[in-house]
Short mmCIF file of C-alpha atoms and ligand atoms in Angstrom, two decimals:
data_model
loop_
_atom_site.label_atom_id
_atom_site.label_comp_id
_atom_site.label_asym_id
_atom_site.label_seq_id
_atom_site.Cartn_x
_atom_site.Cartn_y
_atom_site.Cartn_z
CA MET A 241 -6.86 -7.58 -21.38
CA MET A 242 -6.39 -4.30 -19.46
CA GLU A 243 -4.21 -1.68 -21.22
CA GLY A 244 -0.59 -1.97 -20.18
CA SER A 245 -1.04 -5.13 -18.13
CA VAL A 246 1.15 -8.06 -19.04
CA ALA A 247 -0.54 -11.41 -18.52
CA ALA A 248 1.43 -13.30 -15.87
CA PRO A 249 2.48 -16.81 -16.92
CA VAL A 250 -0.40 -19.06 -15.94
CA ASP A 251 1.66 -21.23 -13.61
CA ARG A 252 3.56 -18.42 -11.84
CA PRO A 253 2.40 -17.63 -8.26
CA ILE A 254 0.64 -14.27 -8.36
CA ALA A 255 2.10 -11.56 -6.10
CA ALA A 256 -0.35 -10.32 -3.46
CA GLU A 257 -0.51 -6.83 -4.97
CA GLU A 258 -1.46 -8.31 -8.37
CA LEU A 259 -4.27 -10.55 -7.12
CA GLY A 260 -7.03 -7.95 -7.42
CA ARG A 261 -6.11 -7.14 -11.01
CA VAL A 262 -5.73 -10.78 -12.11
CA VAL A 263 -9.07 -11.80 -10.56
CA GLU A 264 -10.74 -8.81 -12.22
CA GLU A 265 -9.22 -9.76 -15.60
CA VAL A 266 -10.28 -13.41 -15.30
CA LEU A 267 -13.83 -12.46 -14.25
CA ALA A 268 -14.07 -10.01 -17.17
CA ALA A 269 -12.84 -12.68 -19.59
CA THR A 270 -15.12 -15.48 -18.32
CA PRO A 271 -18.64 -15.45 -19.80
CA VAL A 272 -21.19 -16.60 -17.20
CA ILE A 273 -24.23 -18.84 -17.32
CA ASP A 274 -27.16 -16.82 -15.92
CA ILE A 275 -29.06 -19.62 -14.22
CA HIS A 276 -32.30 -17.83 -13.30
CA THR A 277 -33.94 -15.02 -15.28
CA HIS A 278 -37.36 -13.95 -16.56
CA LEU A 279 -35.96 -13.22 -20.01
CA PHE A 280 -37.35 -14.89 -23.11
CA ALA A 281 -35.58 -15.93 -26.30
CA PRO A 282 -36.35 -13.63 -29.26
CA GLU A 283 -38.48 -16.41 -30.79
CA PHE A 284 -41.11 -15.63 -28.13
CA GLY A 285 -41.93 -12.34 -29.88
CA GLY A 286 -43.11 -9.57 -27.56
CA PHE A 287 -42.62 -11.76 -24.49
CA GLY A 288 -38.99 -10.70 -24.38
CA LEU A 289 -38.84 -7.25 -22.73
CA TRP A 290 -36.15 -4.69 -23.61
CA GLY A 291 -35.68 -0.92 -24.00
CA ILE A 292 -35.87 2.13 -21.76
CA ASP A 293 -39.61 2.09 -21.00
CA GLU A 294 -39.40 -1.51 -19.77
CA LEU A 295 -36.18 -0.79 -17.85
CA LEU A 296 -37.81 2.13 -16.02
CA THR A 297 -41.10 0.36 -15.23
CA TYR A 298 -39.25 -2.57 -13.59
CA HIS A 299 -41.17 -3.45 -10.45
CA TYR A 300 -38.14 -2.69 -8.27
CA LEU A 301 -38.30 0.94 -9.51
CA GLU A 302 -42.09 1.11 -9.24
CA ALA A 303 -41.77 0.27 -5.53
CA GLU A 304 -39.23 3.08 -5.17
CA LEU A 305 -41.42 5.53 -7.13
CA PHE A 306 -44.22 5.15 -4.57
CA ARG A 307 -41.82 6.22 -1.83
CA PHE A 308 -40.98 9.50 -3.57
CA SER A 309 -44.16 10.35 -5.46
CA PRO A 310 -47.61 10.93 -3.95
CA ILE A 311 -49.26 9.24 -6.95
CA PRO A 312 -51.59 6.46 -5.76
CA PRO A 313 -50.61 3.07 -7.28
CA GLU A 314 -53.96 2.62 -9.02
CA GLN A 315 -53.54 6.02 -10.68
CA TYR A 316 -49.99 5.11 -11.75
CA PHE A 317 -51.04 1.74 -13.17
CA ALA A 318 -53.81 3.47 -15.16
CA LEU A 319 -51.14 5.40 -17.10
CA ASP A 320 -49.75 3.90 -20.31
CA LYS A 321 -46.22 2.48 -20.27
CA THR A 322 -44.68 5.63 -21.78
CA ARG A 323 -46.25 7.91 -19.18
CA GLN A 324 -45.27 5.51 -16.39
CA ALA A 325 -41.65 5.58 -17.60
CA ASP A 326 -41.69 9.39 -17.91
CA LEU A 327 -42.91 9.70 -14.31
CA ILE A 328 -40.28 7.29 -12.96
CA TRP A 329 -37.52 9.03 -14.91
CA LYS A 330 -38.57 12.48 -13.65
CA THR A 331 -39.05 11.33 -10.06
CA LEU A 332 -36.12 8.98 -9.47
CA PHE A 333 -33.54 10.22 -11.99
CA VAL A 334 -34.14 13.99 -12.44
CA GLU A 335 -35.75 15.28 -9.24
CA ASN A 336 -33.75 12.85 -7.08
CA THR A 337 -30.35 11.15 -7.25
CA PRO A 338 -30.52 7.54 -8.53
CA VAL A 339 -28.45 6.04 -5.71
CA SER A 340 -30.53 2.88 -5.14
CA GLU A 341 -29.24 -0.40 -6.64
CA ALA A 342 -32.04 -0.61 -9.21
CA ALA A 343 -31.88 3.06 -10.20
CA ARG A 344 -28.09 3.05 -10.47
CA GLY A 345 -28.48 -0.01 -12.64
CA VAL A 346 -30.39 1.95 -15.28
CA VAL A 347 -27.64 4.59 -15.22
CA ALA A 348 -25.05 1.84 -15.75
CA VAL A 349 -27.00 0.42 -18.70
CA LEU A 350 -27.37 3.83 -20.37
CA SER A 351 -23.66 4.58 -19.89
CA ALA A 352 -22.65 1.16 -21.26
CA LEU A 353 -24.76 1.88 -24.36
CA GLY A 354 -23.16 5.35 -24.77
CA LEU A 355 -26.31 7.27 -23.72
CA ASP A 356 -26.57 10.30 -21.39
CA PRO A 357 -27.92 9.25 -17.96
CA ARG A 358 -28.44 12.94 -17.11
CA ALA A 359 -30.92 13.56 -19.94
CA ARG A 360 -33.79 15.73 -18.67
CA THR A 361 -36.31 13.87 -20.89
CA LEU A 362 -36.43 10.39 -22.37
CA SER A 363 -36.83 11.49 -26.01
CA PRO A 364 -33.16 11.11 -27.08
CA ILE A 365 -32.89 7.85 -25.17
CA ARG A 366 -36.06 6.45 -26.73
CA GLU A 367 -34.72 7.31 -30.19
CA PHE A 368 -31.69 5.08 -29.55
CA PHE A 369 -33.77 2.07 -28.51
CA GLN A 370 -36.28 2.59 -31.33
CA ALA A 371 -33.35 2.37 -33.78
CA GLN A 372 -32.24 -1.05 -32.47
CA SER A 373 -33.12 -4.32 -34.19
CA LEU A 374 -33.26 -7.24 -31.78
CA PRO A 375 -31.27 -9.79 -33.87
CA ALA A 376 -28.20 -7.52 -33.80
CA TYR A 377 -28.92 -5.84 -30.45
CA LEU A 378 -29.45 -8.95 -28.30
CA PRO A 379 -25.95 -10.46 -28.87
CA ARG A 380 -24.47 -6.99 -28.27
CA VAL A 381 -26.19 -6.78 -24.88
CA LEU A 382 -25.20 -10.33 -23.86
CA ASP A 383 -21.60 -9.62 -24.89
CA LEU A 384 -21.58 -6.34 -22.91
CA ALA A 385 -22.82 -8.32 -19.90
CA GLY A 386 -20.38 -11.20 -20.39
CA VAL A 387 -23.26 -13.70 -20.46
CA SER A 388 -23.03 -16.75 -22.72
CA ALA A 389 -26.25 -18.53 -21.69
CA VAL A 390 -29.51 -17.62 -20.00
CA VAL A 391 -32.07 -19.79 -18.22
CA MET A 392 -35.64 -18.57 -18.66
CA THR A 393 -38.66 -19.09 -16.39
CA ASN A 394 -41.33 -21.01 -18.31
CA ASP A 395 -44.84 -21.58 -17.01
CA PRO A 396 -46.76 -24.45 -18.67
CA LEU A 397 -50.01 -22.99 -17.29
CA ASP A 398 -49.50 -19.51 -18.72
CA GLU A 399 -51.80 -19.58 -21.73
CA THR A 400 -50.02 -16.80 -23.62
CA GLU A 401 -46.64 -18.43 -23.19
CA THR A 402 -47.88 -21.93 -24.08
CA GLU A 403 -49.30 -20.52 -27.33
CA TRP A 404 -45.72 -19.81 -28.40
CA TRP A 405 -44.52 -23.29 -27.37
CA ASN A 406 -47.46 -24.84 -29.21
CA ARG A 407 -46.24 -23.17 -32.40
CA GLY A 408 -43.19 -25.46 -32.12
CA ILE A 409 -40.70 -22.60 -31.75
CA GLN A 410 -37.04 -23.47 -31.29
CA PRO A 411 -35.56 -20.93 -28.81
CA ASP A 412 -32.18 -19.34 -29.56
CA PRO A 413 -29.60 -21.89 -28.28
CA ARG A 414 -28.33 -19.36 -25.75
CA PHE A 415 -31.73 -19.51 -23.98
CA HIS A 416 -32.58 -22.58 -21.89
CA ALA A 417 -35.93 -23.44 -20.33
CA ALA A 418 -36.79 -23.93 -16.67
CA LEU A 419 -40.20 -25.46 -16.07
CA ARG A 420 -41.91 -23.40 -13.37
CA LEU A 421 -44.36 -25.13 -11.03
CA ASP A 422 -45.72 -22.36 -8.77
CA ARG A 423 -49.31 -22.69 -9.94
CA ILE A 424 -49.31 -26.45 -9.35
CA LEU A 425 -47.44 -26.57 -6.04
CA ASN A 426 -48.68 -23.33 -4.47
CA ASP A 427 -52.19 -22.96 -5.85
CA TRP A 428 -53.41 -26.44 -6.76
CA SER A 429 -57.07 -25.77 -5.95
CA ALA A 430 -57.15 -22.87 -8.43
CA HIS A 431 -55.38 -24.79 -11.21
CA CYS A 432 -56.28 -28.48 -10.94
CA GLY A 433 -59.39 -27.80 -13.02
CA ARG A 434 -57.21 -26.53 -15.87
CA LEU A 435 -55.20 -29.74 -15.93
CA ALA A 436 -58.44 -31.72 -15.91
CA ALA A 437 -59.71 -29.61 -18.82
CA LYS A 438 -56.51 -30.54 -20.70
CA GLY A 439 -57.29 -34.25 -20.26
CA TYR A 440 -55.28 -35.04 -17.13
CA ALA A 441 -57.34 -37.07 -14.63
CA VAL A 442 -56.55 -35.04 -11.52
CA GLU A 443 -58.54 -34.31 -8.39
CA ALA A 444 -58.65 -31.33 -6.00
CA ASP A 445 -57.52 -33.48 -3.07
CA ALA A 446 -54.69 -34.96 -5.18
CA GLY A 447 -56.31 -38.38 -4.78
CA GLY A 448 -57.10 -41.02 -7.40
CA SER A 449 -54.70 -40.89 -10.35
CA THR A 450 -53.65 -37.29 -9.66
CA LEU A 451 -50.00 -38.01 -8.87
CA ALA A 452 -49.46 -40.07 -12.00
CA GLU A 453 -51.31 -37.50 -14.09
CA VAL A 454 -49.37 -34.52 -12.73
CA ARG A 455 -46.20 -36.46 -13.47
CA ARG A 456 -47.51 -37.03 -17.01
CA PHE A 457 -48.33 -33.32 -17.43
CA VAL A 458 -44.84 -32.30 -16.31
CA THR A 459 -43.22 -34.93 -18.54
CA ASP A 460 -45.32 -33.84 -21.53
CA TRP A 461 -44.12 -30.24 -21.10
CA ALA A 462 -40.55 -31.32 -20.45
CA VAL A 463 -40.54 -33.00 -23.86
CA ARG A 464 -41.41 -29.63 -25.45
CA MET A 465 -39.39 -27.27 -23.24
CA LYS A 466 -36.36 -29.50 -22.53
CA PRO A 467 -35.88 -27.76 -19.16
CA VAL A 468 -32.48 -27.73 -17.48
CA TYR A 469 -34.36 -27.88 -14.18
CA LEU A 470 -37.84 -27.74 -12.71
CA ALA A 471 -38.47 -24.76 -10.41
CA VAL A 472 -40.80 -23.43 -7.76
CA SER A 473 -40.79 -20.44 -5.44
CA LEU A 474 -42.06 -21.32 -1.95
CA PRO A 475 -43.40 -19.17 0.89
CA ASP A 476 -41.57 -18.55 4.15
CA THR A 477 -44.26 -20.79 5.71
CA PHE A 478 -43.21 -23.78 3.57
CA ARG A 479 -43.09 -26.99 5.60
CA PHE A 480 -42.13 -30.48 4.47
CA PRO A 481 -43.63 -32.90 5.18
CA ALA A 482 -46.98 -31.34 5.98
CA ALA A 483 -50.55 -32.60 5.79
CA ASP A 484 -51.16 -30.68 2.59
CA VAL A 485 -51.54 -31.14 -1.16
CA ARG A 486 -48.15 -29.58 -1.85
CA THR A 487 -46.40 -32.35 0.09
CA LYS A 488 -48.35 -35.01 -1.83
CA LEU A 489 -47.59 -33.45 -5.20
CA LEU A 490 -43.93 -32.72 -4.42
CA ALA A 491 -43.11 -36.17 -3.01
CA GLY A 492 -45.44 -38.19 -5.23
CA ALA A 493 -45.21 -36.47 -8.59
CA ILE A 494 -42.64 -33.69 -8.99
CA LEU A 495 -39.58 -35.26 -7.35
CA PRO A 496 -40.17 -38.58 -9.15
CA ALA A 497 -40.54 -36.63 -12.41
CA CYS A 498 -37.20 -34.90 -11.72
CA ARG A 499 -35.58 -38.32 -11.22
CA ASP A 500 -37.13 -39.61 -14.47
CA LEU A 501 -36.04 -36.48 -16.35
CA LYS A 502 -32.64 -36.47 -14.62
CA VAL A 503 -32.94 -32.78 -13.74
CA PRO A 504 -32.66 -30.92 -10.42
CA ILE A 505 -35.50 -29.02 -8.82
CA SER A 506 -34.87 -25.39 -8.00
CA LEU A 507 -36.46 -24.36 -4.70
CA MET A 508 -36.58 -20.60 -4.07
CA ILE A 509 -37.78 -20.33 -0.50
CA GLY A 510 -38.94 -17.40 1.62
CA VAL A 511 -41.17 -15.22 -0.52
CA ARG A 512 -44.24 -13.60 1.00
CA ARG A 513 -46.44 -13.00 -2.04
CA GLN A 514 -48.60 -9.87 -2.33
CA VAL A 515 -48.16 -8.32 1.10
CA ASN A 516 -49.34 -5.14 -0.63
CA PRO A 517 -51.47 -6.20 -3.64
CA ALA A 518 -51.91 -2.58 -4.74
CA LEU A 519 -48.28 -2.64 -5.90
CA ARG A 520 -48.89 -5.68 -8.16
CA LEU A 521 -45.52 -7.33 -9.08
CA ALA A 522 -43.84 -4.96 -6.63
CA GLY A 523 -46.13 -6.14 -3.84
CA ASP A 524 -44.14 -9.19 -2.70
CA ALA A 525 -41.91 -9.32 0.39
CA ALA A 526 -39.51 -11.71 2.14
CA GLY A 527 -39.74 -13.88 5.25
CA LYS A 528 -37.41 -16.16 7.22
CA ALA A 529 -38.21 -19.77 6.40
CA ASP A 530 -37.86 -22.92 8.50
CA LEU A 531 -35.15 -24.79 6.58
CA LEU A 532 -35.91 -28.03 8.41
CA ALA A 533 -38.07 -28.67 5.34
CA LEU A 534 -34.99 -28.48 3.13
CA GLU A 535 -33.00 -30.72 5.47
CA THR A 536 -35.76 -33.34 5.27
CA LEU A 537 -35.98 -33.14 1.47
CA CYS A 538 -32.21 -33.47 0.95
CA ARG A 539 -31.99 -36.42 3.35
CA GLU A 540 -35.16 -38.28 2.35
CA PHE A 541 -34.66 -37.83 -1.41
CA PRO A 542 -30.94 -38.54 -1.94
CA GLU A 543 -31.56 -39.32 -5.64
CA ASN A 544 -32.92 -35.83 -6.21
CA ARG A 545 -30.77 -32.73 -6.69
CA PHE A 546 -31.85 -29.47 -5.05
CA LEU A 547 -30.79 -26.12 -6.51
CA VAL A 548 -31.68 -23.72 -3.69
CA SER A 549 -31.90 -19.99 -3.10
CA VAL A 550 -33.42 -18.48 0.03
CA LEU A 551 -34.83 -14.98 0.19
CA SER A 552 -34.17 -14.11 3.82
CA ARG A 553 -30.72 -12.84 4.80
CA GLU A 554 -31.28 -14.68 8.10
CA ASN A 555 -31.47 -18.05 6.31
CA GLN A 556 -28.16 -17.74 4.45
CA HIS A 557 -25.76 -19.16 7.03
CA GLU A 558 -27.88 -22.25 7.72
CA LEU A 559 -28.17 -22.83 3.95
CA CYS A 560 -24.35 -22.99 3.89
CA VAL A 561 -24.36 -25.45 6.80
CA TYR A 562 -26.87 -27.67 5.01
CA ALA A 563 -24.78 -27.50 1.82
CA ARG A 564 -21.90 -28.94 3.87
CA LYS A 565 -24.14 -31.83 4.92
CA PHE A 566 -25.78 -32.66 1.59
CA ALA A 567 -23.89 -32.95 -1.73
CA ASN A 568 -27.29 -33.02 -3.51
CA LEU A 569 -27.85 -29.43 -2.36
CA MET A 570 -26.45 -26.58 -4.49
CA PRO A 571 -26.90 -23.11 -3.03
CA PHE A 572 -27.25 -20.41 -5.68
CA GLY A 573 -27.55 -16.66 -6.02
CA CYS A 574 -28.27 -13.66 -3.86
CA TRP A 575 -31.93 -13.52 -4.74
CA TRP A 576 -34.09 -10.39 -5.25
CA PHE A 577 -33.92 -8.27 -2.04
CA LEU A 578 -30.47 -9.78 -1.37
CA ASN A 579 -28.98 -8.67 -4.67
CA ASN A 580 -27.35 -5.57 -3.17
CA PRO A 581 -23.55 -5.25 -2.78
CA SER A 582 -23.68 -5.02 1.02
CA ILE A 583 -25.53 -8.34 1.30
CA VAL A 584 -23.92 -10.08 -1.69
CA GLU A 585 -20.59 -9.42 0.02
CA GLU A 586 -21.69 -11.00 3.31
CA ILE A 587 -23.33 -14.03 1.67
CA THR A 588 -20.47 -14.72 -0.75
CA ARG A 589 -17.78 -14.42 1.93
CA GLU A 590 -19.48 -16.97 4.18
CA ARG A 591 -20.05 -19.29 1.21
CA LEU A 592 -16.36 -19.12 0.20
CA GLU A 593 -15.33 -19.73 3.82
CA MET A 594 -17.70 -22.69 4.30
CA LEU A 595 -18.02 -24.18 0.82
CA GLY A 596 -14.89 -23.20 -1.10
CA ALA A 597 -15.76 -22.79 -4.80
CA SER A 598 -18.57 -25.41 -4.66
CA PHE A 599 -21.58 -23.11 -4.98
CA ILE A 600 -23.18 -20.83 -7.60
CA PRO A 601 -22.62 -17.22 -6.49
CA GLN A 602 -25.20 -15.37 -8.52
CA HIS A 603 -28.00 -15.20 -11.05
CA SER A 604 -29.44 -11.96 -12.43
CA ASP A 605 -33.21 -12.56 -12.13
CA ALA A 606 -33.34 -10.12 -15.04
CA ARG A 607 -36.78 -9.34 -16.44
CA ILE A 608 -35.62 -6.86 -19.03
CA LEU A 609 -32.78 -7.80 -21.40
CA GLU A 610 -30.43 -4.89 -20.66
CA GLN A 611 -30.54 -5.55 -16.90
CA VAL A 612 -27.94 -8.29 -17.39
CA ILE A 613 -25.44 -5.50 -18.16
CA TYR A 614 -25.66 -3.91 -14.72
CA LYS A 615 -26.50 -7.01 -12.70
CA TRP A 616 -23.43 -8.87 -13.93
CA ARG A 617 -21.19 -5.77 -13.75
CA ASN A 618 -22.21 -5.45 -10.08
CA THR A 619 -21.60 -9.15 -9.46
CA ARG A 620 -18.10 -9.02 -10.90
CA ARG A 621 -17.35 -5.74 -9.09
CA THR A 622 -18.54 -7.11 -5.72
CA ILE A 623 -17.29 -10.70 -5.89
CA GLY A 624 -13.89 -10.02 -7.51
CA PRO A 625 -12.35 -8.42 -4.41
CA LEU A 626 -13.80 -11.19 -2.19
CA LEU A 627 -12.13 -13.88 -4.27
CA ALA A 628 -8.87 -11.90 -4.30
CA GLN A 629 -9.02 -11.61 -0.51
CA SER A 630 -9.52 -15.39 -0.19
CA TYR A 631 -6.39 -15.87 -2.29
CA ARG A 632 -4.51 -13.28 -0.20
CA LEU A 633 -5.32 -15.17 2.99
CA LEU A 634 -4.32 -18.44 1.34
CA ALA A 635 -0.97 -16.96 0.31
CA GLN A 636 -0.41 -15.63 3.84
CA ASP A 637 -1.09 -19.16 5.12
CA GLY A 638 1.51 -20.60 2.76
CA ARG A 639 0.00 -21.32 -0.67
CA ALA A 640 0.11 -18.68 -3.40
CA VAL A 641 -2.26 -19.06 -6.39
CA THR A 642 -1.53 -18.95 -10.10
CA ARG A 643 -3.61 -17.54 -12.94
CA ASP A 644 -4.54 -21.16 -13.76
CA ASP A 645 -6.00 -21.54 -10.25
CA VAL A 646 -8.02 -18.35 -10.66
CA CYS A 647 -9.34 -19.39 -14.10
CA ARG A 648 -10.32 -22.81 -12.78
CA ASP A 649 -12.15 -21.36 -9.75
CA VAL A 650 -13.99 -18.62 -11.67
CA THR A 651 -15.07 -21.13 -14.33
CA ARG A 652 -16.28 -23.50 -11.63
CA LEU A 653 -18.23 -20.78 -9.77
CA PHE A 654 -19.90 -19.16 -12.79
CA ARG A 655 -20.25 -22.09 -15.18
CA ALA A 656 -19.04 -25.60 -14.28
CA ASN A 657 -20.92 -26.01 -10.97
CA PHE A 658 -24.19 -25.39 -12.80
CA GLU A 659 -23.26 -27.50 -15.82
CA ARG A 660 -22.28 -30.47 -13.63
CA PHE A 661 -25.27 -30.13 -11.30
CA THR A 662 -27.72 -30.11 -14.18
CA GLU A 663 -26.15 -32.72 -16.45
CA GLY A 664 -28.42 -35.81 -16.76
O1 LIG B 957 -40.33 -15.79 -8.11
C1 LIG B 957 -39.34 -15.34 -8.70
O2 LIG B 957 -38.74 -15.93 -9.66
C2 LIG B 957 -38.86 -13.96 -8.28
O3 LIG B 957 -37.58 -13.72 -8.84
C3 LIG B 957 -39.86 -12.93 -8.76
O4 LIG B 957 -40.00 -13.06 -10.17
C4 LIG B 957 -39.53 -11.49 -8.40
O5 LIG B 957 -40.62 -10.66 -8.82
C5 LIG B 957 -38.29 -10.96 -9.07
O6 LIG B 957 -38.32 -10.56 -10.21
N1 LIG B 957 -37.23 -10.89 -8.30
O7 LIG B 957 -36.05 -10.39 -8.80
ZN1 LIG B 958 -37.11 -14.81 -10.45
#
């Protein structure tokens, strides 16, 4: 509760001039479910990234480094993590002003942890992180971010990750699995041999018993991971149906597996992978997709649920239109290059106008633990005024809202829509 504010009775209409404050209070008091991240539960050992060196070598900041520094990428990547972080700190935070979204995010994290974002060197900051112990530090970070649950990204064909699963680990209950299918759906020819080597009778052309065996592989991993959804990122060139293996596998194995498992599939559409391979993880870009594929999937597979994010700003409005046509389509997040206040504002306003509170506004996509602090602070700071403005317009049109209304809507947007869409 903000100092000096008196909580209005929950059923009293909120005066227009109080709306901003009440929405801000309710957002601050409502822990969110972060439905797509690259975080790992602490039980995955070193897989879970945290601390200043990881924060600074985030691929968003690496891309920005190469715009300011003449260092060739291959020379940068040859440095060790500490030297990489030192160079990024000096270049983006000391020699220049950290005004970009990703750079300002590191400043926000340091401030939230009581550290000096104007430090000339990283030594004092490193000392703080070296003094942290994850069991006590992780809940502190999630509390600072107002995050109660996190969905990971789990790849059943990543040998280092599967080693952890094969040890029978039980992830911290705040961390949920999402079974990621990129290698199967986007690069079948390179990975079908690995399924065959694991005893699944699959073929390069997806013929024979491939569809049943891919379904068995996914089901076997779902038993271990207990995923809240299956997921795949898809290129801007994605078409469905098409005369390709992806169509066969999606229609004949993955979507049936989702129906068996009673989970949605998350489609993240519009990524152009490795447009500049020299930048490694920072080398991906975005492209406008043809969402006719999504229209076909939602219509032809009414028993499946589609959790969808699109990477191109130009695809956002049509995603809203499709969400009005298909109740089995749940738009979510302002993904990756869209997660900037100017674009989050535009996307969220059109979603509120076209969908009411029936969508999932945001996910963090965090790769490093502390990023949830700034990504969720930004989300609350950007979306709060938009929600308040929707209520202001509603009041002007004759229906004031109460604190109860605000609590119900914020809970639906940041928790209940996801919980309902993913319940079996
Ligand atoms: O494919 C994805 O899940 C993307 O989110 C990529 O991981 C991307 O590199 C990313 O981290 N975006 O925020
Ligand atoms: Zn991601």
